[in-house]
């Protein structure tokens, strides 16, 4: 095609629409897999019996019991196998399910870290019923493989870092490792998610290592003093009213005191 023909073609609505439908995917950047802790207010106001529980030393629990990558990464760009056969970082497109009350995967949108099922709804801040196609709902990003196993069905177009043990490695900075950071925060989010998934719609608020939930007498998680076990933030007391405006901002009341966090 001659240059002047392409210049004229670029001005047409058909070509502009074509460009909007194309996805330009860059190579996998390990830093894109680093996300912080998960914090959200599910219900802005609640009056009734509720509890505030907190993990005992969540990140030390992650360091003791969870798996981390070791050795030199193997970069895989073709002939992909099932996602369950990988342990590392993966860049892929996922089609979220339609029946999760608490979404799993984090992704950055509009300058914020979000946990939404549907990409286009997040981009447009849609608060109504989703009417988008599966392609419009899909999310493309980079995550730790453990975060998408058994949750989402990824497309075959995957770029992955697979870890295998190797000798004669190049010496790395012993004080920084972006892969360890990605896995550490991932394991912490999955630990939190495993509990809020059980409580489901009873959850009122949660942050990186604690949950406030509506109590019904049979949904109390077991308590303990060991790593990764829950402790009662109110020492046996119950919350009578709760209000939150956003993440890291809430106030609660029980029979003896009012607690505020901001």
Tab-separated table of C-alpha atoms in Angstrom:
chain	number	residue	atom	x	y	z
A	1	UNK	CA	0.000	0.000	0.000
A	2	UNK	CA	1.251	3.461	-0.890
A	3	UNK	CA	1.789	5.929	1.948
A	4	UNK	CA	-0.781	8.457	0.741
A	5	UNK	CA	-3.389	5.678	0.491
A	6	UNK	CA	-2.705	4.680	4.094
A	7	UNK	CA	-2.939	8.307	5.260
A	8	UNK	CA	-6.393	8.560	3.699
A	9	UNK	CA	-7.398	5.175	5.105
A	10	UNK	CA	-6.518	6.277	8.647
A	11	UNK	CA	-9.148	9.000	8.437
A	12	UNK	CA	-12.034	6.610	7.804
A	13	UNK	CA	-14.387	5.485	10.575
A	14	UNK	CA	-13.983	1.851	9.554
A	15	UNK	CA	-10.233	1.990	10.134
A	16	UNK	CA	-10.631	3.732	13.489
A	17	UNK	CA	-13.101	1.053	14.563
A	18	UNK	CA	-10.662	-1.625	13.417
A	19	UNK	CA	-7.863	-0.149	15.535
A	20	UNK	CA	-10.086	-0.053	18.614
A	21	UNK	CA	-10.668	-3.781	18.303
A	22	UNK	CA	-6.966	-4.647	18.090
A	23	UNK	CA	-4.933	-5.528	21.179
A	24	UNK	CA	-1.226	-4.757	21.210
A	25	UNK	CA	0.394	-6.973	23.839
A	26	UNK	CA	3.881	-6.238	25.128
A	27	UNK	CA	6.269	-8.798	26.590
A	28	UNK	CA	5.789	-10.031	30.155
A	29	UNK	CA	7.081	-7.512	32.704
A	30	UNK	CA	7.570	-9.174	36.125
A	31	UNK	CA	6.851	-5.916	37.950
A	32	UNK	CA	3.311	-5.971	36.571
A	33	UNK	CA	2.632	-8.988	38.822
A	34	UNK	CA	3.294	-7.015	42.017
A	35	UNK	CA	0.106	-5.868	43.740
A	36	UNK	CA	-0.429	-4.724	47.302
A	37	UNK	CA	-2.766	-6.051	49.941
A	38	UNK	CA	-6.493	-6.292	49.367
A	39	UNK	CA	-8.794	-3.793	51.104
A	40	UNK	CA	-12.473	-3.104	50.512
A	41	UNK	CA	-15.683	-1.995	52.196
A	42	UNK	CA	-18.457	-4.343	51.045
A	43	UNK	CA	-21.312	-2.781	52.992
A	44	UNK	CA	-21.211	0.904	53.892
A	45	UNK	CA	-23.488	0.691	56.940
A	46	UNK	CA	-24.696	-2.168	59.095
A	47	UNK	CA	-26.526	-2.427	62.400
A	48	UNK	CA	-26.544	-5.816	64.062
A	49	UNK	CA	-24.237	-8.424	65.529
A	50	UNK	CA	-20.874	-8.551	63.765
A	51	UNK	CA	-17.282	-9.543	64.545
A	52	UNK	CA	-13.797	-8.225	63.809
A	53	UNK	CA	-11.104	-10.893	63.364
A	54	UNK	CA	-7.448	-10.624	62.409
A	55	UNK	CA	-4.845	-13.054	61.086
A	56	UNK	CA	-1.968	-13.829	63.435
A	57	UNK	CA	1.200	-12.697	61.623
A	58	UNK	CA	-0.072	-13.190	58.078
A	59	UNK	CA	3.187	-12.484	56.231
A	60	UNK	CA	5.318	-14.650	58.560
A	61	UNK	CA	2.758	-17.414	57.892
A	62	UNK	CA	3.270	-16.891	54.158
A	63	UNK	CA	7.051	-17.122	54.562
A	64	UNK	CA	6.839	-20.328	56.600
A	65	UNK	CA	4.168	-22.315	54.783
A	66	UNK	CA	3.886	-21.040	51.197
A	67	UNK	CA	6.005	-21.892	48.159
A	68	UNK	CA	8.394	-19.454	46.485
A	69	UNK	CA	10.276	-19.758	43.183
A	70	UNK	CA	13.973	-20.665	43.300
A	71	UNK	CA	16.650	-20.909	40.657
A	72	UNK	CA	16.708	-19.275	37.248
A	73	UNK	CA	13.426	-18.735	35.349
A	74	UNK	CA	12.646	-20.513	32.110
A	75	UNK	CA	10.855	-18.163	29.710
A	76	UNK	CA	8.081	-19.932	27.789
A	77	UNK	CA	6.454	-18.285	24.769
A	78	UNK	CA	4.956	-21.212	22.855
A	79	UNK	CA	3.667	-24.791	23.101
A	80	UNK	CA	1.781	-23.996	26.283
A	81	UNK	CA	0.461	-26.684	28.573
A	82	UNK	CA	-2.367	-26.542	31.089
A	83	UNK	CA	-1.922	-23.716	33.592
A	84	UNK	CA	-1.756	-26.224	36.466
A	85	UNK	CA	1.592	-27.469	35.157
A	86	UNK	CA	3.279	-24.078	35.675
A	87	UNK	CA	4.678	-22.364	38.744
A	88	UNK	CA	5.806	-18.810	38.170
A	89	UNK	CA	4.442	-15.702	36.495
A	90	UNK	CA	1.994	-15.755	33.622
A	91	UNK	CA	0.690	-13.119	31.238
A	92	UNK	CA	-2.622	-14.083	29.692
A	93	UNK	CA	-6.168	-13.079	28.879
A	94	UNK	CA	-8.824	-14.453	31.214
A	95	UNK	CA	-12.586	-14.638	30.914
A	96	UNK	CA	-13.989	-14.196	34.427
A	97	UNK	CA	-16.959	-16.268	35.614
A	98	UNK	CA	-20.302	-14.614	36.181
A	99	UNK	CA	-21.165	-15.909	39.632
A	100	UNK	CA	-18.448	-14.691	42.020
A	101	UNK	CA	-19.519	-12.353	44.825
A	102	UNK	CA	-15.864	-11.580	45.624
A	103	UNK	CA	-13.689	-11.349	42.472
A	104	UNK	CA	-10.218	-12.878	42.715
A	105	UNK	CA	-7.806	-11.237	40.284
A	106	UNK	CA	-6.367	-7.767	40.883
A	107	UNK	CA	-5.801	-5.424	37.959
A	108	UNK	CA	-4.975	-1.760	37.536
A	109	UNK	CA	-7.557	0.504	35.961
A	110	UNK	CA	-8.174	4.263	36.013
A	111	UNK	CA	-5.119	4.741	38.204
A	112	UNK	CA	-6.398	2.354	40.889
A	113	UNK	CA	-5.963	-1.248	41.937
A	114	UNK	CA	-9.319	-2.952	41.406
A	115	UNK	CA	-10.866	-6.357	41.987
A	116	UNK	CA	-13.655	-6.461	39.407
A	117	UNK	CA	-15.026	-9.308	37.342
A	118	UNK	CA	-15.431	-7.361	34.111
A	119	UNK	CA	-12.813	-5.098	32.543
A	120	UNK	CA	-15.093	-2.768	30.583
A	121	UNK	CA	-17.402	-2.241	33.561
A	122	UNK	CA	-14.353	-1.241	35.600
A	123	UNK	CA	-13.051	1.109	32.911
A	124	UNK	CA	-16.422	2.856	32.573
A	125	UNK	CA	-17.268	2.610	36.311
A	126	UNK	CA	-20.513	0.905	35.360
A	127	UNK	CA	-22.821	0.333	38.366
A	128	UNK	CA	-25.656	-1.253	36.395
A	129	UNK	CA	-26.164	-4.783	35.085
A	130	UNK	CA	-23.370	-5.744	32.686
A	131	UNK	CA	-24.424	-6.020	29.047
A	132	UNK	CA	-20.959	-6.437	27.518
A	133	UNK	CA	-19.690	-9.319	25.416
A	134	UNK	CA	-17.270	-11.928	26.757
A	135	UNK	CA	-14.441	-10.249	24.864
A	136	UNK	CA	-15.281	-6.883	26.442
A	137	UNK	CA	-15.361	-8.513	29.874
A	138	UNK	CA	-12.012	-10.242	29.455
A	139	UNK	CA	-8.958	-9.086	31.396
A	140	UNK	CA	-5.367	-9.202	30.141
A	141	UNK	CA	-2.620	-8.975	32.723
A	142	UNK	CA	0.332	-10.528	34.517
A	143	UNK	CA	-0.212	-12.584	37.662
A	144	UNK	CA	1.357	-15.283	39.795
A	145	UNK	CA	0.130	-18.622	38.442
A	146	UNK	CA	-1.256	-19.629	41.850
A	147	UNK	CA	-3.714	-16.746	41.666
A	148	UNK	CA	-5.452	-17.949	38.526
A	149	UNK	CA	-5.350	-21.732	39.002
A	150	UNK	CA	-8.799	-23.271	39.521
A	151	UNK	CA	-10.414	-19.834	39.273
A	152	UNK	CA	-10.265	-18.575	35.687
A	153	UNK	CA	-9.916	-20.276	32.329
A	154	UNK	CA	-7.055	-18.510	30.506
A	155	UNK	CA	-6.785	-18.298	26.744
A	156	UNK	CA	-4.017	-20.219	24.926
A	157	UNK	CA	-2.074	-17.011	24.229
A	158	UNK	CA	0.118	-17.189	27.321
A	159	UNK	CA	3.625	-15.999	28.058
A	160	UNK	CA	5.060	-17.574	31.190
A	161	UNK	CA	8.039	-17.669	33.500
A	162	UNK	CA	8.505	-21.251	34.713
A	163	UNK	CA	10.999	-21.803	37.544
A	164	UNK	CA	13.488	-24.670	37.414
A	165	UNK	CA	16.566	-25.262	39.523
A	166	UNK	CA	19.801	-24.403	37.719
A	167	UNK	CA	23.524	-24.137	38.464
A	168	UNK	CA	26.037	-21.408	37.602
A	169	UNK	CA	23.539	-18.616	38.127
A	170	UNK	CA	24.391	-14.957	37.780
A	171	UNK	CA	24.717	-13.431	41.250
A	172	UNK	CA	21.701	-11.290	42.056
A	173	UNK	CA	21.162	-8.514	44.566
A	174	UNK	CA	20.443	-10.362	47.803
A	175	UNK	CA	18.304	-7.553	49.217
A	176	UNK	CA	15.750	-7.182	46.394
A	177	UNK	CA	13.713	-9.670	44.386
A	178	UNK	CA	10.578	-8.655	42.513
A	179	UNK	CA	9.507	-12.281	42.089
A	180	UNK	CA	9.555	-12.914	45.839
A	181	UNK	CA	7.542	-9.728	46.335
A	182	UNK	CA	4.953	-10.845	43.781
A	183	UNK	CA	4.580	-14.292	45.353
A	184	UNK	CA	4.468	-12.993	48.914
A	185	UNK	CA	1.605	-10.577	48.345
A	186	UNK	CA	-0.176	-13.124	46.136
A	187	UNK	CA	-0.130	-15.799	48.844
A	188	UNK	CA	-1.401	-13.270	51.397
A	189	UNK	CA	-4.296	-12.250	49.136
A	190	UNK	CA	-5.206	-15.886	48.501
A	191	UNK	CA	-5.165	-16.630	52.236
A	192	UNK	CA	-7.527	-13.710	52.820
A	193	UNK	CA	-9.692	-14.739	49.869
A	194	UNK	CA	-10.046	-18.297	51.156
A	195	UNK	CA	-11.805	-16.880	54.223
A	196	UNK	CA	-13.943	-14.139	52.658
A	197	UNK	CA	-15.120	-16.690	50.092
A	198	UNK	CA	-16.492	-18.828	52.942
A	199	UNK	CA	-18.209	-15.853	54.593
A	200	UNK	CA	-19.396	-14.626	51.179
A	201	UNK	CA	-22.149	-11.982	51.537
A	202	UNK	CA	-21.709	-11.836	55.318
A	203	UNK	CA	-18.484	-9.851	54.836
A	204	UNK	CA	-18.850	-6.158	55.685
A	205	UNK	CA	-15.236	-5.025	55.335
A	206	UNK	CA	-11.759	-6.491	54.961
A	207	UNK	CA	-8.199	-5.326	54.617
A	208	UNK	CA	-4.878	-7.086	54.119
A	209	UNK	CA	-5.089	-9.299	57.210
A	210	UNK	CA	-8.459	-8.746	58.912
A	211	UNK	CA	-12.189	-9.183	58.285
A	212	UNK	CA	-15.334	-7.605	59.713
A	213	UNK	CA	-18.364	-9.794	59.076
A	214	UNK	CA	-22.034	-10.165	59.959
A	215	UNK	CA	-22.414	-12.924	62.505
A	216	UNK	CA	-25.252	-15.462	62.294
A	217	UNK	CA	-24.114	-17.812	65.063
A	218	UNK	CA	-22.787	-20.564	62.803
A	219	UNK	CA	-20.377	-18.783	60.443
A	220	UNK	CA	-17.633	-17.886	62.949
A	221	UNK	CA	-14.180	-18.976	61.698
A	222	UNK	CA	-12.124	-20.925	64.265
A	223	UNK	CA	-9.761	-18.859	66.413
A	224	UNK	CA	-6.218	-19.629	67.565
A	225	UNK	CA	-2.841	-18.165	68.460
A	226	UNK	CA	-0.648	-19.863	65.864
A	227	UNK	CA	0.671	-18.359	62.627
A	228	UNK	CA	-2.111	-17.762	60.129
A	229	UNK	CA	-4.927	-18.389	62.613
A	230	UNK	CA	-7.586	-15.828	63.466
A	231	UNK	CA	-7.658	-13.841	66.687
A	232	UNK	CA	-10.588	-11.781	67.959
A	233	UNK	CA	-9.844	-8.061	67.734
A	234	UNK	CA	-12.516	-7.317	70.363
A	235	UNK	CA	-11.559	-10.063	72.843
A	236	UNK	CA	-14.938	-11.763	72.706
A	237	UNK	CA	-16.993	-8.610	72.224
A	238	UNK	CA	-19.400	-8.030	69.352
A	239	UNK	CA	-19.990	-5.029	67.125
A	240	UNK	CA	-23.445	-3.453	67.286
A	241	UNK	CA	-23.055	-0.975	64.412
A	242	UNK	CA	-20.527	-0.471	61.632
A	243	UNK	CA	-19.921	2.201	58.994
A	244	UNK	CA	-17.278	2.663	56.310
A	245	UNK	CA	-16.730	5.201	53.558
A	246	UNK	CA	-13.904	3.545	51.647
A	247	UNK	CA	-10.886	1.328	52.139
A	248	UNK	CA	-8.856	1.971	55.317
A	249	UNK	CA	-11.650	4.107	56.738
A	250	UNK	CA	-14.231	2.674	59.117
A	251	UNK	CA	-15.859	3.139	62.499
A	252	UNK	CA	-17.464	0.504	64.684
A	253	UNK	CA	-19.368	0.526	67.965
A	254	UNK	CA	-19.974	-2.074	70.616
A	255	UNK	CA	-21.451	-1.911	74.101
A	256	UNK	CA	-18.283	-0.504	75.656
A	257	UNK	CA	-16.429	1.686	73.148
A	258	UNK	CA	-16.235	3.195	69.662
A	259	UNK	CA	-13.275	2.262	67.440
A	260	UNK	CA	-12.216	4.305	64.437
A	261	UNK	CA	-9.594	3.708	61.751
A	262	UNK	CA	-8.486	6.113	59.077
